[in-house]
Amino acid sequence: MTDCSRQRVLEALESPKLRTLYANTFYSLADRLDEAGYLEESYVPGRYPGDFARSSGAYVFLMAEAGEIDLAVRALRFVLDTMVRNRLTRPPHIMGKPRYGAGGKLRQELDMVNQPDGTGHILSAYAELILRYGRKELYEEYWPFMADMMDLHADQPYFFGNPICNFPVAKLHLFLNTAFEHSREGRYWCCFDLLTQSFLGASLEKMAAVARLYGQDYRAEPWEAVLRCLRDGIRRHLTVTEQGRTRYAELRLPDGNDGHLFDGMGWVSLSPIAAGWEALPGEVMHNTAQAVREKLWLPDPTGEGLYFLNKDTEEIPSLETIGKGLGWDMEEARRTGDFDHIGDILEFLMARHEAALYGECMFYREGRWQTRDNGNAEQCIWWCWAMGRLRNDLGLPRLPDRADITEAPVCVPAEFIEDSIGG
C-alpha cells in the first residue's frame, strides 16, 4: 500500500456521491426494522416480500459492529420468537409480518424451504451477541433451544461424517445444502457449497465457546469434534491446487458417492470472509481472492479504464455484479492492505451506480449500467458492513452522517405472496 492509494480511497469515501449512497443505504436498513424486529427484505415493496432469516443474521453483524446493539438484538429475537411460537427446529427461509386475524388469532405466513446456510447465519449471530457483546439474557432465554438446533445440524441429513461407516459419502465431512440459493443459473442448487460450510463452521466454533463459557463441556466437545472433521473435509474435498497455489472451491456436487468438484468461481468463493471463519490457513483465502479477481475482474464495457467484479464465472460473462460480492471483495482487500483494489471498486461505483440506494446487483444492458431492487436488505447489509470496517480502519466515523441522506423511497411492508415462495 502506498500513501497515494490510501489517499485515493479516503477521497472516494468522503466524496458526496459515496457519502450519500452510504448514508441512504445504511439508514434505510436501520430505520426499516419495526418495533417487533421485522425486517422487510425489499425497500421498494414487492420484489422480495417478507423477512429473510439469512438477512436478519447478517443484520446482527452489521448493527452490532455499528454500535446499534438494540437493533441487532431485536432483529434476532424476531427470528427466534417466530421459531419458538411455531415450534420450529430451524429458521424459516422467509417470515411474513405477523398479523392478527379473526378472533384475535396471530397469523404469520412462513416459507419453510430448508436452507442450512441461513441457519448458520442465525446460530453464528446468536453466539456472537453472547460472546462479543455480553448479552447474557439471550443465553438464559434461548440456550437449550439453540443448542438443540446446533446438535440437529451437526449430524445427517446435514453433516456427512459418520465415524463408523466406510462408505465414501459418510467420510465426506461436509454440510449438504439441498436448496442453496445461487445467482448462478438463478436457482436452488443441491450441493456442498463453501458458504454453508463457512457459516456453520463459524457456528460450531462460537456455540462451543458459549457452551464452555457456561460450563457445558458436554455440549462443546461433540461440536468441536465435528469442527475438526469439517476442517479436514474442506481440506480434502473443497480445495483446488492450481500452479502450486491451493484455493477454496466454490462447491461440490453430490453424485451418489462422495461427489465431485464444480469447476467454477464467483462471489460464493469469498464467503469465508463474511462468515469470519476460515477452515484452513489464511494463505488459502488469499489465493482464493486472487483467483476470483484473475477470473472475474473484468473491464467495464463502456471503457474509461474502469473495472468491475462479474458475479460468477460464465461461458459468456453476464456483465452483472452482485452487491454482497463487492462488499466481501472490498473487505478482503482491506484485510490485506490492497488499497489500490479498493480504490478501483469505489471508482466503479462512483461512476456507474446511479441509484440513491445500493442495488441488489448492477447489470450492463442497452449500453449502460442499471441496478435492481435498490435497498435489498441482504446485499446492502454486507456492503455497509464492509464500508463501515473500511471507514473505521482509515480513521473515519464508522456510521454515516444522517445529514448526507437524500430523498429516498419509503419502505412499506409488502403483502406476503404465497405463490412466490417455495414451500
CSV table of C-alpha atoms in Angstrom, one decimal:
chain,number,residue,atom,x,y,z
A,1,MET,CA,0.0,0.0,0.0
A,2,THR,CA,1.2,3.5,-0.8
A,3,ASP,CA,0.2,6.8,0.7
A,4,CYS,CA,-1.2,7.7,-2.7
A,5,SER,CA,-3.5,4.7,-2.9
A,6,ARG,CA,-4.7,5.2,0.7
A,7,GLN,CA,-5.4,8.9,-0.1
A,8,ARG,CA,-7.3,7.9,-3.2
A,9,VAL,CA,-9.6,5.7,-1.0
A,10,LEU,CA,-10.1,8.4,1.6
A,11,GLU,CA,-11.1,10.9,-1.1
A,12,ALA,CA,-13.6,8.4,-2.6
A,13,LEU,CA,-15.2,7.7,0.8
A,14,GLU,CA,-15.6,11.4,1.5
A,15,SER,CA,-16.9,12.2,-2.0
A,16,PRO,CA,-20.5,13.5,-2.0
A,17,LYS,CA,-21.6,10.5,-4.2
A,18,LEU,CA,-20.4,7.8,-1.8
A,19,ARG,CA,-21.3,9.7,1.4
A,20,THR,CA,-24.9,9.9,0.1
A,21,LEU,CA,-25.1,6.3,-1.1
A,22,TYR,CA,-23.7,5.0,2.2
A,23,ALA,CA,-26.0,7.2,4.3
A,24,ASN,CA,-29.1,6.4,2.3
A,25,THR,CA,-28.4,2.7,2.3
A,26,PHE,CA,-27.3,2.3,6.0
A,27,TYR,CA,-30.2,4.3,7.4
A,28,SER,CA,-32.7,2.6,5.1
A,29,LEU,CA,-31.7,-0.6,7.0
A,30,ALA,CA,-31.6,1.0,10.5
A,31,ASP,CA,-35.0,2.7,10.1
A,32,ARG,CA,-36.6,-0.3,8.3
A,33,LEU,CA,-36.7,-2.5,11.3
A,34,ASP,CA,-40.1,-2.3,13.1
A,35,GLU,CA,-40.7,-2.5,16.8
A,36,ALA,CA,-41.1,-6.3,16.7
A,37,GLY,CA,-37.8,-6.8,14.9
A,38,TYR,CA,-39.4,-7.5,11.5
A,39,LEU,CA,-37.0,-6.6,8.6
A,40,GLU,CA,-38.6,-6.2,5.1
A,41,GLU,CA,-36.2,-7.6,2.5
A,42,SER,CA,-37.0,-5.2,-0.3
A,43,TYR,CA,-37.0,-1.4,0.4
A,44,VAL,CA,-39.3,-0.8,-2.6
A,45,PRO,CA,-42.2,-3.2,-1.8
A,46,GLY,CA,-43.0,-6.2,-3.9
A,47,ARG,CA,-39.9,-7.8,-5.3
A,48,TYR,CA,-39.0,-9.9,-2.2
A,49,PRO,CA,-41.8,-9.8,0.3
A,50,GLY,CA,-41.1,-10.8,3.9
A,51,ASP,CA,-38.2,-11.1,6.3
A,52,PHE,CA,-35.4,-13.4,5.2
A,53,ALA,CA,-33.8,-15.1,8.1
A,54,ARG,CA,-30.4,-15.1,6.4
A,55,SER,CA,-30.6,-11.3,6.1
A,56,SER,CA,-31.6,-11.0,9.7
A,57,GLY,CA,-28.5,-12.9,10.7
A,58,ALA,CA,-26.3,-10.6,8.6
A,59,TYR,CA,-28.1,-7.6,10.1
A,60,VAL,CA,-27.0,-8.6,13.5
A,61,PHE,CA,-23.3,-8.5,12.4
A,62,LEU,CA,-23.7,-5.1,10.8
A,63,MET,CA,-25.7,-3.3,13.5
A,64,ALA,CA,-23.6,-4.8,16.4
A,65,GLU,CA,-20.4,-3.5,14.9
A,66,ALA,CA,-22.1,-0.2,14.2
A,67,GLY,CA,-22.9,0.1,17.9
A,68,GLU,CA,-26.6,-0.4,17.3
A,69,ILE,CA,-26.9,-3.4,19.7
A,70,ASP,CA,-30.6,-2.9,20.4
A,71,LEU,CA,-31.4,-3.2,16.7
A,72,ALA,CA,-29.2,-6.3,16.4
A,73,VAL,CA,-30.9,-8.0,19.3
A,74,ARG,CA,-34.4,-7.0,18.2
A,75,ALA,CA,-33.8,-8.4,14.7
A,76,LEU,CA,-32.5,-11.7,16.1
A,77,ARG,CA,-35.3,-12.0,18.6
A,78,PHE,CA,-37.9,-11.7,15.8
A,79,VAL,CA,-36.4,-14.8,14.2
A,80,LEU,CA,-36.0,-16.8,17.4
A,81,ASP,CA,-39.5,-15.9,18.7
A,82,THR,CA,-41.0,-16.9,15.4
A,83,MET,CA,-39.4,-20.3,15.7
A,84,VAL,CA,-40.4,-20.8,19.3
A,85,ARG,CA,-44.0,-19.7,18.6
A,86,ASN,CA,-44.4,-22.0,15.7
A,87,ARG,CA,-42.4,-25.0,17.3
A,88,LEU,CA,-39.8,-25.0,14.6
A,89,THR,CA,-36.4,-26.7,14.8
A,90,ARG,CA,-34.8,-24.4,12.3
A,91,PRO,CA,-35.3,-20.9,10.9
A,92,PRO,CA,-37.8,-20.3,8.1
A,93,HIS,CA,-36.4,-19.2,4.8
A,94,ILE,CA,-38.9,-16.2,4.8
A,95,MET,CA,-41.2,-14.9,7.6
A,96,GLY,CA,-44.2,-12.8,6.8
A,97,LYS,CA,-45.2,-9.9,9.0
A,98,PRO,CA,-47.4,-11.2,11.9
A,99,ARG,CA,-50.9,-10.0,11.7
A,100,TYR,CA,-54.0,-10.6,13.9
A,101,GLY,CA,-56.9,-12.2,12.1
A,102,ALA,CA,-60.4,-13.1,13.0
A,103,GLY,CA,-60.9,-13.8,16.7
A,104,GLY,CA,-57.6,-12.1,17.6
A,105,LYS,CA,-55.6,-15.1,16.4
A,106,LEU,CA,-52.0,-14.3,15.3
A,107,ARG,CA,-51.3,-15.2,11.7
A,108,GLN,CA,-47.9,-15.4,10.1
A,109,GLU,CA,-47.0,-16.8,6.7
A,110,LEU,CA,-43.8,-18.9,6.6
A,111,ASP,CA,-41.7,-20.1,3.8
A,112,MET,CA,-40.0,-23.3,5.1
A,113,VAL,CA,-37.6,-24.0,2.3
A,114,ASN,CA,-34.7,-25.7,4.1
A,115,GLN,CA,-31.5,-23.6,3.7
A,116,PRO,CA,-28.8,-24.6,6.3
A,117,ASP,CA,-26.7,-21.6,5.3
A,118,GLY,CA,-29.5,-19.4,6.7
A,119,THR,CA,-29.4,-21.4,9.9
A,120,GLY,CA,-25.7,-20.9,10.1
A,121,HIS,CA,-26.2,-17.1,9.9
A,122,ILE,CA,-28.7,-17.2,12.8
A,123,LEU,CA,-26.6,-19.6,15.1
A,124,SER,CA,-23.4,-17.5,14.5
A,125,ALA,CA,-25.2,-14.2,15.1
A,126,TYR,CA,-26.8,-15.6,18.3
A,127,ALA,CA,-23.5,-16.8,19.7
A,128,GLU,CA,-21.7,-13.6,18.7
A,129,LEU,CA,-24.0,-11.4,20.7
A,130,ILE,CA,-23.3,-13.5,23.8
A,131,LEU,CA,-19.6,-13.9,23.4
A,132,ARG,CA,-18.6,-10.5,22.0
A,133,TYR,CA,-21.3,-8.2,23.3
A,134,GLY,CA,-22.1,-9.9,26.6
A,135,ARG,CA,-25.8,-10.4,26.0
A,136,LYS,CA,-26.3,-13.0,28.7
A,137,GLU,CA,-30.1,-12.7,28.6
A,138,LEU,CA,-30.0,-14.4,25.2
A,139,TYR,CA,-28.3,-17.4,26.7
A,140,GLU,CA,-30.7,-17.5,29.6
A,141,GLU,CA,-33.8,-17.3,27.3
A,142,TYR,CA,-32.9,-19.4,24.3
A,143,TRP,CA,-29.9,-21.6,25.0
A,144,PRO,CA,-31.5,-25.1,25.2
A,145,PHE,CA,-33.4,-24.4,22.1
A,146,MET,CA,-30.4,-23.1,20.2
A,147,ALA,CA,-28.1,-25.8,21.4
A,148,ASP,CA,-30.6,-28.4,20.2
A,149,MET,CA,-30.6,-26.7,16.8
A,150,MET,CA,-26.8,-26.9,16.7
A,151,ASP,CA,-27.0,-30.6,17.6
A,152,LEU,CA,-29.5,-31.2,14.8
A,153,HIS,CA,-27.3,-29.6,12.2
A,154,ALA,CA,-24.1,-31.3,13.4
A,155,ASP,CA,-25.3,-34.7,12.0
A,156,GLN,CA,-27.1,-36.1,9.0
A,157,PRO,CA,-29.0,-35.2,6.9
A,158,TYR,CA,-26.9,-32.0,7.2
A,159,PHE,CA,-23.4,-33.1,8.1
A,160,PHE,CA,-22.0,-36.1,6.3
A,161,GLY,CA,-19.4,-37.5,8.7
A,162,ASN,CA,-20.4,-40.9,10.2
A,163,PRO,CA,-17.3,-42.4,12.1
A,164,ILE,CA,-18.5,-46.0,11.9
A,165,CYS,CA,-19.4,-46.1,8.2
A,166,ASN,CA,-16.9,-46.7,5.5
A,167,PHE,CA,-18.9,-45.5,2.5
A,168,PRO,CA,-17.2,-42.6,0.9
A,169,VAL,CA,-20.1,-40.2,1.3
A,170,ALA,CA,-20.1,-40.8,5.1
A,171,LYS,CA,-16.4,-39.7,5.2
A,172,LEU,CA,-17.0,-36.5,3.2
A,173,HIS,CA,-17.1,-34.4,6.4
A,174,LEU,CA,-19.1,-31.6,4.7
A,175,PHE,CA,-22.5,-30.0,5.2
A,176,LEU,CA,-25.1,-30.7,2.5
A,177,ASN,CA,-27.4,-27.8,1.4
A,178,THR,CA,-30.3,-29.1,-0.7
A,179,ALA,CA,-31.6,-25.6,-1.5
A,180,PHE,CA,-28.5,-23.3,-1.9
A,181,GLU,CA,-29.8,-20.1,-3.4
A,182,HIS,CA,-27.4,-19.1,-6.1
A,183,SER,CA,-27.1,-16.4,-8.7
A,184,ARG,CA,-25.6,-19.0,-11.0
A,185,GLU,CA,-28.4,-20.0,-13.3
A,186,GLY,CA,-30.8,-18.3,-10.9
A,187,ARG,CA,-31.9,-21.4,-9.0
A,188,TYR,CA,-31.5,-23.6,-5.9
A,189,TRP,CA,-28.5,-26.0,-6.0
A,190,CYS,CA,-28.3,-29.2,-4.1
A,191,CYS,CA,-24.6,-29.1,-3.1
A,192,PHE,CA,-21.8,-29.0,-0.6
A,193,ASP,CA,-21.1,-25.2,-1.0
A,194,LEU,CA,-18.4,-23.1,0.6
A,195,LEU,CA,-20.8,-20.6,2.0
A,196,THR,CA,-22.8,-23.2,4.0
A,197,GLN,CA,-19.5,-24.8,5.3
A,198,SER,CA,-18.2,-21.3,6.4
A,199,PHE,CA,-21.3,-20.1,8.3
A,200,LEU,CA,-21.9,-23.5,10.0
A,201,GLY,CA,-18.2,-23.8,10.8
A,202,ALA,CA,-18.4,-20.4,12.5
A,203,SER,CA,-21.5,-21.5,14.3
A,204,LEU,CA,-19.8,-24.7,15.6
A,205,GLU,CA,-16.8,-22.7,16.9
A,206,LYS,CA,-18.9,-20.0,18.5
A,207,MET,CA,-21.5,-22.2,20.0
A,208,ALA,CA,-18.8,-24.4,21.5
A,209,ALA,CA,-17.3,-21.3,23.1
A,210,VAL,CA,-20.6,-20.3,24.6
A,211,ALA,CA,-21.1,-23.8,26.0
A,212,ARG,CA,-17.6,-23.7,27.6
A,213,LEU,CA,-18.3,-20.2,28.9
A,214,TYR,CA,-21.3,-21.6,30.8
A,215,GLY,CA,-19.7,-24.8,32.0
A,216,GLN,CA,-21.4,-27.1,29.4
A,217,ASP,CA,-18.3,-29.0,28.2
A,218,TYR,CA,-20.6,-32.0,27.3
A,219,ARG,CA,-22.2,-29.7,24.6
A,220,ALA,CA,-18.9,-28.2,23.4
A,221,GLU,CA,-16.9,-31.4,22.9
A,222,PRO,CA,-19.0,-33.1,20.2
A,223,TRP,CA,-19.3,-29.8,18.3
A,224,GLU,CA,-15.5,-29.3,18.4
A,225,ALA,CA,-15.1,-32.9,17.1
A,226,VAL,CA,-17.4,-32.1,14.2
A,227,LEU,CA,-15.5,-28.9,13.6
A,228,ARG,CA,-12.2,-30.8,13.3
A,229,CYS,CA,-13.9,-33.1,10.8
A,230,LEU,CA,-15.2,-30.2,8.8
A,231,ARG,CA,-11.8,-28.6,8.5
A,232,ASP,CA,-10.5,-32.0,7.3
A,233,GLY,CA,-13.4,-32.3,4.8
A,234,ILE,CA,-12.8,-28.9,3.4
A,235,ARG,CA,-9.1,-29.5,3.0
A,236,ARG,CA,-9.7,-32.9,1.2
A,237,HIS,CA,-12.9,-32.2,-0.7
A,238,LEU,CA,-13.4,-28.5,-1.2
A,239,THR,CA,-10.0,-27.2,-2.4
A,240,VAL,CA,-8.2,-26.9,-5.7
A,241,THR,CA,-4.5,-26.6,-6.4
A,242,GLU,CA,-3.5,-24.5,-9.4
A,243,GLN,CA,0.0,-23.6,-10.3
A,244,GLY,CA,1.2,-24.6,-6.9
A,245,ARG,CA,-1.5,-22.4,-5.1
A,246,THR,CA,-4.2,-24.0,-3.1
A,247,ARG,CA,-7.6,-22.2,-3.0
A,248,TYR,CA,-11.1,-23.0,-1.9
A,249,ALA,CA,-13.5,-24.5,-4.4
A,250,GLU,CA,-17.0,-22.9,-4.8
A,251,LEU,CA,-19.0,-26.1,-4.3
A,252,ARG,CA,-19.1,-29.8,-4.6
A,253,LEU,CA,-22.0,-31.6,-6.3
A,254,PRO,CA,-23.4,-34.9,-4.9
A,255,ASP,CA,-23.4,-37.9,-7.3
A,256,GLY,CA,-24.5,-40.8,-5.1
A,257,ASN,CA,-20.9,-41.3,-3.9
A,258,ASP,CA,-18.6,-38.7,-2.5
A,259,GLY,CA,-19.5,-36.1,-5.1
A,260,HIS,CA,-17.3,-34.1,-7.5
A,261,LEU,CA,-16.0,-30.6,-7.6
A,262,PHE,CA,-17.8,-28.0,-9.6
A,263,ASP,CA,-15.5,-26.1,-12.0
A,264,GLY,CA,-16.4,-22.5,-11.3
A,265,MET,CA,-15.8,-19.5,-9.1
A,266,GLY,CA,-17.8,-16.5,-8.0
A,267,TRP,CA,-19.0,-14.4,-5.0
A,268,VAL,CA,-19.6,-17.7,-3.1
A,269,SER,CA,-15.8,-18.2,-3.2
A,270,LEU,CA,-15.4,-15.1,-0.9
A,271,SER,CA,-17.9,-16.3,1.7
A,272,PRO,CA,-15.4,-17.3,4.4
A,273,ILE,CA,-14.6,-13.5,4.7
A,274,ALA,CA,-18.3,-12.8,5.6
A,275,ALA,CA,-18.5,-15.7,8.0
A,276,GLY,CA,-15.4,-14.7,9.8
A,277,TRP,CA,-14.3,-18.3,9.8
A,278,GLU,CA,-11.7,-20.0,7.6
A,279,ALA,CA,-11.1,-23.7,7.7
A,280,LEU,CA,-7.5,-23.5,6.5
A,281,PRO,CA,-4.5,-21.1,6.9
A,282,GLY,CA,-5.1,-17.6,5.7
A,283,GLU,CA,-3.0,-18.0,2.6
A,284,VAL,CA,-5.7,-20.3,1.1
A,285,MET,CA,-8.3,-17.5,1.4
A,286,HIS,CA,-5.8,-15.0,-0.1
A,287,ASN,CA,-5.1,-17.4,-3.0
A,288,THR,CA,-8.9,-17.7,-3.5
A,289,ALA,CA,-9.5,-14.0,-3.6
A,290,GLN,CA,-6.6,-13.6,-6.1
A,291,ALA,CA,-8.1,-16.3,-8.3
A,292,VAL,CA,-11.5,-14.7,-8.2
A,293,ARG,CA,-10.0,-11.4,-9.4
A,294,GLU,CA,-8.0,-13.1,-12.1
A,295,LYS,CA,-11.1,-14.7,-13.5
A,296,LEU,CA,-13.8,-12.2,-12.7
A,297,TRP,CA,-12.2,-8.7,-12.6
A,298,LEU,CA,-13.3,-7.5,-16.0
A,299,PRO,CA,-13.0,-4.2,-17.9
A,300,ASP,CA,-16.1,-2.1,-17.9
A,301,PRO,CA,-17.6,-2.4,-21.4
A,302,THR,CA,-18.1,1.4,-21.5
A,303,GLY,CA,-14.4,1.9,-21.2
A,304,GLU,CA,-12.8,4.8,-19.3
A,305,GLY,CA,-10.3,2.4,-17.6
A,306,LEU,CA,-12.9,1.1,-15.1
A,307,TYR,CA,-13.2,-2.5,-13.9
A,308,PHE,CA,-16.0,-4.5,-12.2
A,309,LEU,CA,-16.4,-7.9,-10.5
A,310,ASN,CA,-18.6,-10.2,-12.5
A,311,LYS,CA,-20.8,-12.3,-10.2
A,312,ASP,CA,-19.7,-15.8,-11.5
A,313,THR,CA,-17.5,-17.5,-14.0
A,314,GLU,CA,-19.6,-18.0,-17.1
A,315,GLU,CA,-19.0,-19.1,-20.7
A,316,ILE,CA,-20.3,-15.7,-21.7
A,317,PRO,CA,-19.9,-13.1,-18.9
A,318,SER,CA,-23.3,-11.8,-17.8
A,319,LEU,CA,-21.8,-8.3,-17.1
A,320,GLU,CA,-23.5,-8.3,-13.8
A,321,THR,CA,-22.2,-7.7,-10.2
A,322,ILE,CA,-23.9,-8.9,-7.0
A,323,GLY,CA,-24.0,-6.4,-4.1
A,324,LYS,CA,-22.6,-8.5,-1.3
A,325,GLY,CA,-19.8,-9.8,-3.6
A,326,LEU,CA,-18.4,-6.3,-4.0
A,327,GLY,CA,-18.6,-5.9,-0.2
A,328,TRP,CA,-16.8,-9.1,0.5
A,329,ASP,CA,-14.1,-8.4,-2.1
A,330,MET,CA,-13.6,-5.0,-0.6
A,331,GLU,CA,-13.3,-6.4,2.9
A,332,GLU,CA,-10.7,-8.9,1.8
A,333,ALA,CA,-8.7,-6.1,0.2
A,334,ARG,CA,-8.9,-4.1,3.4
A,335,ARG,CA,-7.6,-7.1,5.4
A,336,THR,CA,-4.7,-7.4,3.1
A,337,GLY,CA,-4.0,-3.7,2.7
A,338,ASP,CA,-4.8,-3.7,-1.1
A,339,PHE,CA,-6.0,-0.1,-1.3
A,340,ASP,CA,-5.4,0.0,-5.0
A,341,HIS,CA,-8.0,-2.6,-5.5
A,342,ILE,CA,-10.4,-0.9,-3.1
A,343,GLY,CA,-9.9,2.3,-5.0
A,344,ASP,CA,-10.8,0.6,-8.2
A,345,ILE,CA,-14.1,-0.8,-6.7
A,346,LEU,CA,-15.1,2.6,-5.3
A,347,GLU,CA,-14.2,4.4,-8.5
A,348,PHE,CA,-16.5,2.0,-10.5
A,349,LEU,CA,-19.4,2.6,-8.0
A,350,MET,CA,-19.0,6.4,-8.2
A,351,ALA,CA,-19.0,6.4,-11.9
A,352,ARG,CA,-21.7,3.7,-12.6
A,353,HIS,CA,-24.1,3.4,-9.7
A,354,GLU,CA,-26.8,6.0,-10.4
A,355,ALA,CA,-29.5,5.0,-7.8
A,356,ALA,CA,-29.9,6.6,-4.4
A,357,LEU,CA,-29.8,3.2,-2.7
A,358,TYR,CA,-27.3,0.5,-3.2
A,359,GLY,CA,-28.6,-2.2,-5.5
A,360,GLU,CA,-29.1,-5.9,-5.2
A,361,CYS,CA,-27.0,-6.1,-8.3
A,362,MET,CA,-25.7,-3.9,-11.2
A,363,PHE,CA,-26.0,-5.1,-14.7
A,364,TYR,CA,-25.0,-3.8,-18.1
A,365,ARG,CA,-27.8,-3.6,-20.6
A,366,GLU,CA,-28.6,-1.4,-23.6
A,367,GLY,CA,-25.3,0.4,-23.4
A,368,ARG,CA,-25.5,1.5,-19.7
A,369,TRP,CA,-25.2,0.1,-16.2
A,370,GLN,CA,-28.5,-0.3,-14.3
A,371,THR,CA,-29.5,-1.6,-10.8
A,372,ARG,CA,-32.2,-3.9,-9.5
A,373,ASP,CA,-34.0,-4.0,-6.2
A,374,ASN,CA,-32.3,-0.9,-4.7
A,375,GLY,CA,-32.2,-1.2,-1.0
A,376,ASN,CA,-32.3,-5.0,-1.0
A,377,ALA,CA,-31.6,-5.9,2.7
A,378,GLU,CA,-29.1,-8.8,2.3
A,379,GLN,CA,-26.9,-7.1,-0.4
A,380,CYS,CA,-27.0,-3.7,1.3
A,381,ILE,CA,-26.1,-5.2,4.7
A,382,TRP,CA,-22.9,-6.7,3.5
A,383,TRP,CA,-21.8,-3.7,1.5
A,384,CYS,CA,-22.5,-1.4,4.5
A,385,TRP,CA,-20.6,-3.9,6.8
A,386,ALA,CA,-17.6,-3.6,4.5
A,387,MET,CA,-17.9,0.2,4.2
A,388,GLY,CA,-18.1,0.6,8.0
A,389,ARG,CA,-15.0,-1.5,8.6
A,390,LEU,CA,-13.1,0.4,5.8
A,391,ARG,CA,-14.0,3.8,7.2
A,392,ASN,CA,-13.1,2.8,10.7
A,393,ASP,CA,-9.7,1.4,9.5
A,394,LEU,CA,-9.0,4.8,7.9
A,395,GLY,CA,-9.9,6.9,10.9
A,396,LEU,CA,-13.3,8.0,9.6
A,397,PRO,CA,-16.6,7.6,11.6
A,398,ARG,CA,-18.0,4.1,11.1
A,399,LEU,CA,-21.5,5.4,10.9
A,400,PRO,CA,-22.6,7.7,8.1
A,401,ASP,CA,-23.9,11.2,8.7
A,402,ARG,CA,-27.7,11.5,8.6
A,403,ALA,CA,-27.2,14.9,7.1
A,404,ASP,CA,-26.0,13.2,4.0
A,405,ILE,CA,-29.3,11.4,3.4
A,406,THR,CA,-31.2,12.5,0.3
A,407,GLU,CA,-34.7,11.7,-0.7
A,408,ALA,CA,-35.3,8.0,-1.0
A,409,PRO,CA,-38.3,5.7,-1.4
A,410,VAL,CA,-40.4,4.9,1.7
A,411,CYS,CA,-40.3,1.3,2.8
A,412,VAL,CA,-43.8,-0.2,3.1
A,413,PRO,CA,-44.1,-3.9,4.0
A,414,ALA,CA,-45.5,-5.8,1.1
A,415,GLU,CA,-48.1,-8.5,1.4
A,416,PHE,CA,-46.6,-12.0,1.7
A,417,ILE,CA,-47.3,-13.6,-1.7
A,418,GLU,CA,-47.8,-17.3,-1.1
A,419,ASP,CA,-47.4,-18.2,-4.8
A,420,SER,CA,-43.9,-16.7,-4.8
A,421,ILE,CA,-42.4,-19.0,-2.2
A,422,GLY,CA,-41.0,-22.5,-2.3
A,423,GLY,CA,-43.0,-24.1,0.5
